[in-house]
PDB file of C-alpha atoms in Angstrom:
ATOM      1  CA  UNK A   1      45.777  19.607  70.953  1.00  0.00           C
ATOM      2  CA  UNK A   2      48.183  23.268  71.591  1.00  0.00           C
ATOM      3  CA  UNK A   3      45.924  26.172  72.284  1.00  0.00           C
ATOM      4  CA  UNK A   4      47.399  29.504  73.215  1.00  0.00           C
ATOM      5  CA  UNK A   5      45.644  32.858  73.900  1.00  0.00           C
ATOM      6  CA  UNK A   6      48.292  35.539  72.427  1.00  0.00           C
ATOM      7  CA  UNK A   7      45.240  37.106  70.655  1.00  0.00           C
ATOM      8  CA  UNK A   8      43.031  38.051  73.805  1.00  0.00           C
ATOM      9  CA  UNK A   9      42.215  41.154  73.542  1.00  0.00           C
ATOM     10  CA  UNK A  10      42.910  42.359  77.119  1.00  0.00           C
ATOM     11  CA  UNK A  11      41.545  46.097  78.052  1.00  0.00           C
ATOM     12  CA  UNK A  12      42.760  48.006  80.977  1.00  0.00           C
ATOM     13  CA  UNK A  13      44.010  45.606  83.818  1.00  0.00           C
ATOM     14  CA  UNK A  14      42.298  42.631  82.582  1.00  0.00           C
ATOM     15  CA  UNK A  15      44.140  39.384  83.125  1.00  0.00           C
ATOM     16  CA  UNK A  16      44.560  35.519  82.732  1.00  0.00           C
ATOM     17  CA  UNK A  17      45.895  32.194  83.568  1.00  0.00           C
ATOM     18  CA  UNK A  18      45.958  29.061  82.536  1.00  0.00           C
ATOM     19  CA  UNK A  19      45.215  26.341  85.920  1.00  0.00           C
ATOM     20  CA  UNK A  20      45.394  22.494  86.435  1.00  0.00           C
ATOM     21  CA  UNK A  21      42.277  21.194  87.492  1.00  0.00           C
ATOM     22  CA  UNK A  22      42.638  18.845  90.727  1.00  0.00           C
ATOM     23  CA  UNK A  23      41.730  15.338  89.845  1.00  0.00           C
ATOM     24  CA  UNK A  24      42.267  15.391  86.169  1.00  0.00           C
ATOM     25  CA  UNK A  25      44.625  12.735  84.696  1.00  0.00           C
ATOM     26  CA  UNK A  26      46.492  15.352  82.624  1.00  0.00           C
ATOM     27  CA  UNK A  27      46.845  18.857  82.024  1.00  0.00           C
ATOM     28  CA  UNK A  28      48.387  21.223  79.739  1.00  0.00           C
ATOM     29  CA  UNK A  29      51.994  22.645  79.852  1.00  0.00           C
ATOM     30  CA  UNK A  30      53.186  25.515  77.943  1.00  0.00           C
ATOM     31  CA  UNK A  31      55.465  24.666  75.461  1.00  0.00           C
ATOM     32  CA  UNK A  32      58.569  26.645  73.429  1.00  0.00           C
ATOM     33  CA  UNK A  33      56.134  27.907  70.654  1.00  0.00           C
ATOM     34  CA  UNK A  34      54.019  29.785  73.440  1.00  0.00           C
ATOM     35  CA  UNK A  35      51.129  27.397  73.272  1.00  0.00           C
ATOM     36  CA  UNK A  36      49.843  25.390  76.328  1.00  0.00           C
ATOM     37  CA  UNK A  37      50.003  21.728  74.469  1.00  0.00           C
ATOM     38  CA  UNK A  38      47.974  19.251  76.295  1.00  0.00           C
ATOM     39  CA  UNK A  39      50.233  16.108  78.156  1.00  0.00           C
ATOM     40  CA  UNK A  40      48.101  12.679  77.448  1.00  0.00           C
ATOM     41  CA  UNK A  41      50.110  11.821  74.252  1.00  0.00           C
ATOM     42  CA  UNK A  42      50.591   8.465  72.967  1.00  0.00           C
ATOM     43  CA  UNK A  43      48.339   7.670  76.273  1.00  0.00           C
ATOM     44  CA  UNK A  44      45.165   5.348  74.981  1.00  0.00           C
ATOM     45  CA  UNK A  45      41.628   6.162  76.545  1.00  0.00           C
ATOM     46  CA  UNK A  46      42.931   9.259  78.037  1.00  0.00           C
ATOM     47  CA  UNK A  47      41.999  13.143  78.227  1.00  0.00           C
ATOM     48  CA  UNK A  48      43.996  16.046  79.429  1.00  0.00           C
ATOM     49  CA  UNK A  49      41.739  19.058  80.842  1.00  0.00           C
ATOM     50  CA  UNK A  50      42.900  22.919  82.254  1.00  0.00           C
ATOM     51  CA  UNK A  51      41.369  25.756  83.232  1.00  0.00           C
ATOM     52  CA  UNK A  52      41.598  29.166  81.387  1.00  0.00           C
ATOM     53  CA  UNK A  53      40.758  31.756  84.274  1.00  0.00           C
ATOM     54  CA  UNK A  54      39.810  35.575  82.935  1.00  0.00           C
ATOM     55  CA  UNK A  55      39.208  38.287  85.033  1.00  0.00           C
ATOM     56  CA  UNK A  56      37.511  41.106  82.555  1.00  0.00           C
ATOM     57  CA  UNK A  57      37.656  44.658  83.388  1.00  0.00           C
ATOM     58  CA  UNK A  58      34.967  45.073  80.353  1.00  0.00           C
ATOM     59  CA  UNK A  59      33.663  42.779  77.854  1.00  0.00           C
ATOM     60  CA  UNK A  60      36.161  41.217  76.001  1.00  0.00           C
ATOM     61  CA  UNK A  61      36.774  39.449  72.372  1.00  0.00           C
ATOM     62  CA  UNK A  62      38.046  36.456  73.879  1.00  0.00           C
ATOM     63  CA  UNK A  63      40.432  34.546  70.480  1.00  0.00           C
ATOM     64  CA  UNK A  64      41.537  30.829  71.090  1.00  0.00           C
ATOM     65  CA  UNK A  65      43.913  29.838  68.386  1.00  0.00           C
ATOM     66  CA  UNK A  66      43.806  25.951  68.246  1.00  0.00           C
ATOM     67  CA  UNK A  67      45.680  23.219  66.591  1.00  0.00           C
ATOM     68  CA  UNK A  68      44.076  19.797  66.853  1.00  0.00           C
ATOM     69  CA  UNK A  69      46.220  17.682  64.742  1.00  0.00           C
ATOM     70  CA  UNK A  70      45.180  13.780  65.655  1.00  0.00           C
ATOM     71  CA  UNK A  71      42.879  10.984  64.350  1.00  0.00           C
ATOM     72  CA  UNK A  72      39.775  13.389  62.915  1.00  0.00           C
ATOM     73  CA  UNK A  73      36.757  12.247  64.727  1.00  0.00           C
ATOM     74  CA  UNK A  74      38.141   9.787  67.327  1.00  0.00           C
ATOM     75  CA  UNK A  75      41.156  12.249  69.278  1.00  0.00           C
ATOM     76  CA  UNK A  76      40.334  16.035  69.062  1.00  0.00           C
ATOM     77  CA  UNK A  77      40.053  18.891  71.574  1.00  0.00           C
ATOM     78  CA  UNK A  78      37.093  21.138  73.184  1.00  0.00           C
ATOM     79  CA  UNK A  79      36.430  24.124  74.013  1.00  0.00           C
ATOM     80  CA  UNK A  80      34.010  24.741  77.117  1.00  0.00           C
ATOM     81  CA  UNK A  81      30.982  26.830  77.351  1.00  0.00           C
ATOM     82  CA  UNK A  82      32.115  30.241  79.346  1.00  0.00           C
ATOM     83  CA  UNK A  83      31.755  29.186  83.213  1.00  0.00           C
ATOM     84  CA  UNK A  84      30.802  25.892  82.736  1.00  0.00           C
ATOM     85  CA  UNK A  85      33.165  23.007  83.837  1.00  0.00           C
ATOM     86  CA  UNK A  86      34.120  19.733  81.681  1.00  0.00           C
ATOM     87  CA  UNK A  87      33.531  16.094  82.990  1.00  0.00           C
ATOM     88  CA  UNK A  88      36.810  14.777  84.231  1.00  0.00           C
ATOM     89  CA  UNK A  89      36.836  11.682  81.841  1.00  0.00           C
ATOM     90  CA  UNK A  90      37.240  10.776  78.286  1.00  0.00           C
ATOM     91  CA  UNK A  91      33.331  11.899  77.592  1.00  0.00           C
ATOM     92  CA  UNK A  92      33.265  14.604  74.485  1.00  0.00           C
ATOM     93  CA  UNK A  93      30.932  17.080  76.750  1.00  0.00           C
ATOM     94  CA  UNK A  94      28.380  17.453  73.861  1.00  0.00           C
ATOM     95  CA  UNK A  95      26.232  19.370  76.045  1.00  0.00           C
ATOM     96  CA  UNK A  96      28.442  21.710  77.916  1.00  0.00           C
ATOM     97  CA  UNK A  97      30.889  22.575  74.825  1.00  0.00           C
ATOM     98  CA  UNK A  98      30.763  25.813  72.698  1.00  0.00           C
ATOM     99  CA  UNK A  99      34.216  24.077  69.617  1.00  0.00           C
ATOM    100  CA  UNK A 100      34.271  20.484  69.523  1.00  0.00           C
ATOM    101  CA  UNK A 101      37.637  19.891  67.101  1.00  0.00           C
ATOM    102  CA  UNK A 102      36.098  16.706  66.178  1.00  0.00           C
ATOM    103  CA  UNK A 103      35.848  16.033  62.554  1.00  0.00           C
ATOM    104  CA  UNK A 104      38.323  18.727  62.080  1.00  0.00           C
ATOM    105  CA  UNK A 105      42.327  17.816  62.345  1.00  0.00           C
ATOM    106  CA  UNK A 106      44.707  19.526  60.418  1.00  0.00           C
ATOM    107  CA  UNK A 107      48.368  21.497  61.711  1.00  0.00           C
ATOM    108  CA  UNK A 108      47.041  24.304  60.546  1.00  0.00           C
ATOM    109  CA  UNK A 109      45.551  26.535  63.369  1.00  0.00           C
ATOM    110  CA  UNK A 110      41.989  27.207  63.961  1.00  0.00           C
ATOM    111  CA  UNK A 111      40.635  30.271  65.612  1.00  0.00           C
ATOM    112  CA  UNK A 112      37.516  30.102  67.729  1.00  0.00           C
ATOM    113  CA  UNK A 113      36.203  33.446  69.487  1.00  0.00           C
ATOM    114  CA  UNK A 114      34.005  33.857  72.689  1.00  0.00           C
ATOM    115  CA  UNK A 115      32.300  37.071  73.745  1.00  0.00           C
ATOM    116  CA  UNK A 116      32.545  37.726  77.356  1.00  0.00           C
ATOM    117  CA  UNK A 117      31.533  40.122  79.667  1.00  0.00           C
ATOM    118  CA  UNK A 118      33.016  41.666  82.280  1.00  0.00           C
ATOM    119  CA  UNK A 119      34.277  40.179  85.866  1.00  0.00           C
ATOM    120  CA  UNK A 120      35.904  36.915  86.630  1.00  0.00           C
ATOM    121  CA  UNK A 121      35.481  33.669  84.449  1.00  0.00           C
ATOM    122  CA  UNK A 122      36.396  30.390  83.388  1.00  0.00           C
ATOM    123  CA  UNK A 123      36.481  28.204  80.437  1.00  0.00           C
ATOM    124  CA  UNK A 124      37.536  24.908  80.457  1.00  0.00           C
ATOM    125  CA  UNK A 125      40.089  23.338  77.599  1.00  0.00           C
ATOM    126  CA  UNK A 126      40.162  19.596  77.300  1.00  0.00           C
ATOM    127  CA  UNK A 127      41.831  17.020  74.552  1.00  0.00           C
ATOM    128  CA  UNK A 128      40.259  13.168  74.831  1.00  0.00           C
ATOM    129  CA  UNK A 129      42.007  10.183  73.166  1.00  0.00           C
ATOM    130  CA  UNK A 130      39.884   6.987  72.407  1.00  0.00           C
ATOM    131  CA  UNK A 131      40.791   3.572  73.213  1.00  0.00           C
ATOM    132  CA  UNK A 132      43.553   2.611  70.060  1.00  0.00           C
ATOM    133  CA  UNK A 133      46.114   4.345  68.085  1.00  0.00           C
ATOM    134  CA  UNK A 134      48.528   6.418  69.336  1.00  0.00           C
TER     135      UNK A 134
END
């Protein structure tokens, strides 16, 4: 899965970044297209997890553009629940996800929009990869 966040809608001196997460098995690097493309590929029973880090000055139209290109329901991307952090393992999150990708794979990018107020956040961006085919 690539993700990038071109489209936030920043106001004032609002900011972000785009963090590893200690203990995950993979992350996300930013790649020559400008999105952050997740680094568990070809990598069987794997997951690759970052953390997007906001700090609002006002509440914010928050615009993930997504491409989860993969096997459809077995190797697709999240999106996490604003300040609520992902399991570090191949589990889909069901509970603590606001865009599961799952059921959805095409090259064609998918937007997905969070509402957020103001101050300092988090949301958490993770890609898992079953058990067979690379």
């Amino acid at each position: 899965m690539i993700y990038n966040l071109s489209r936030i809608k920043k106001k004032k001196s609002s900011t972000w970044a785009v963090e590893a997460i200690s203990g995950a098995s993979y992350g996300f690097e930013l790649n020559s297209s400008g999105y952050y493309e997740s680094k568990n590929k070809g990598v069987d029973n794997s997951y690759a997890i970052c953390r997007v880090k906001l700090n609002l000055s006002t509440k914010a139209r928050v615009i993930f553009n997504c491409i989860n290109y993969a096997e459809s329901n077995y190797d697709y991307g999240v999106l996490g629940n604003v300040d609520t952090a992902l399991s570090l393992s191949t589990s889909a999150d069901d509970s603590s996800v606001a865009k599961s990708f799952k059921g959805s794979s095409q090259s064609a990018v998918q937007t997905f929009a969070y509402s957020i107020e103001e101050g300092e956040h988090f949301i958490d961006v993770k890609y898992r990869k079953d058990g067979s085919v690379n």
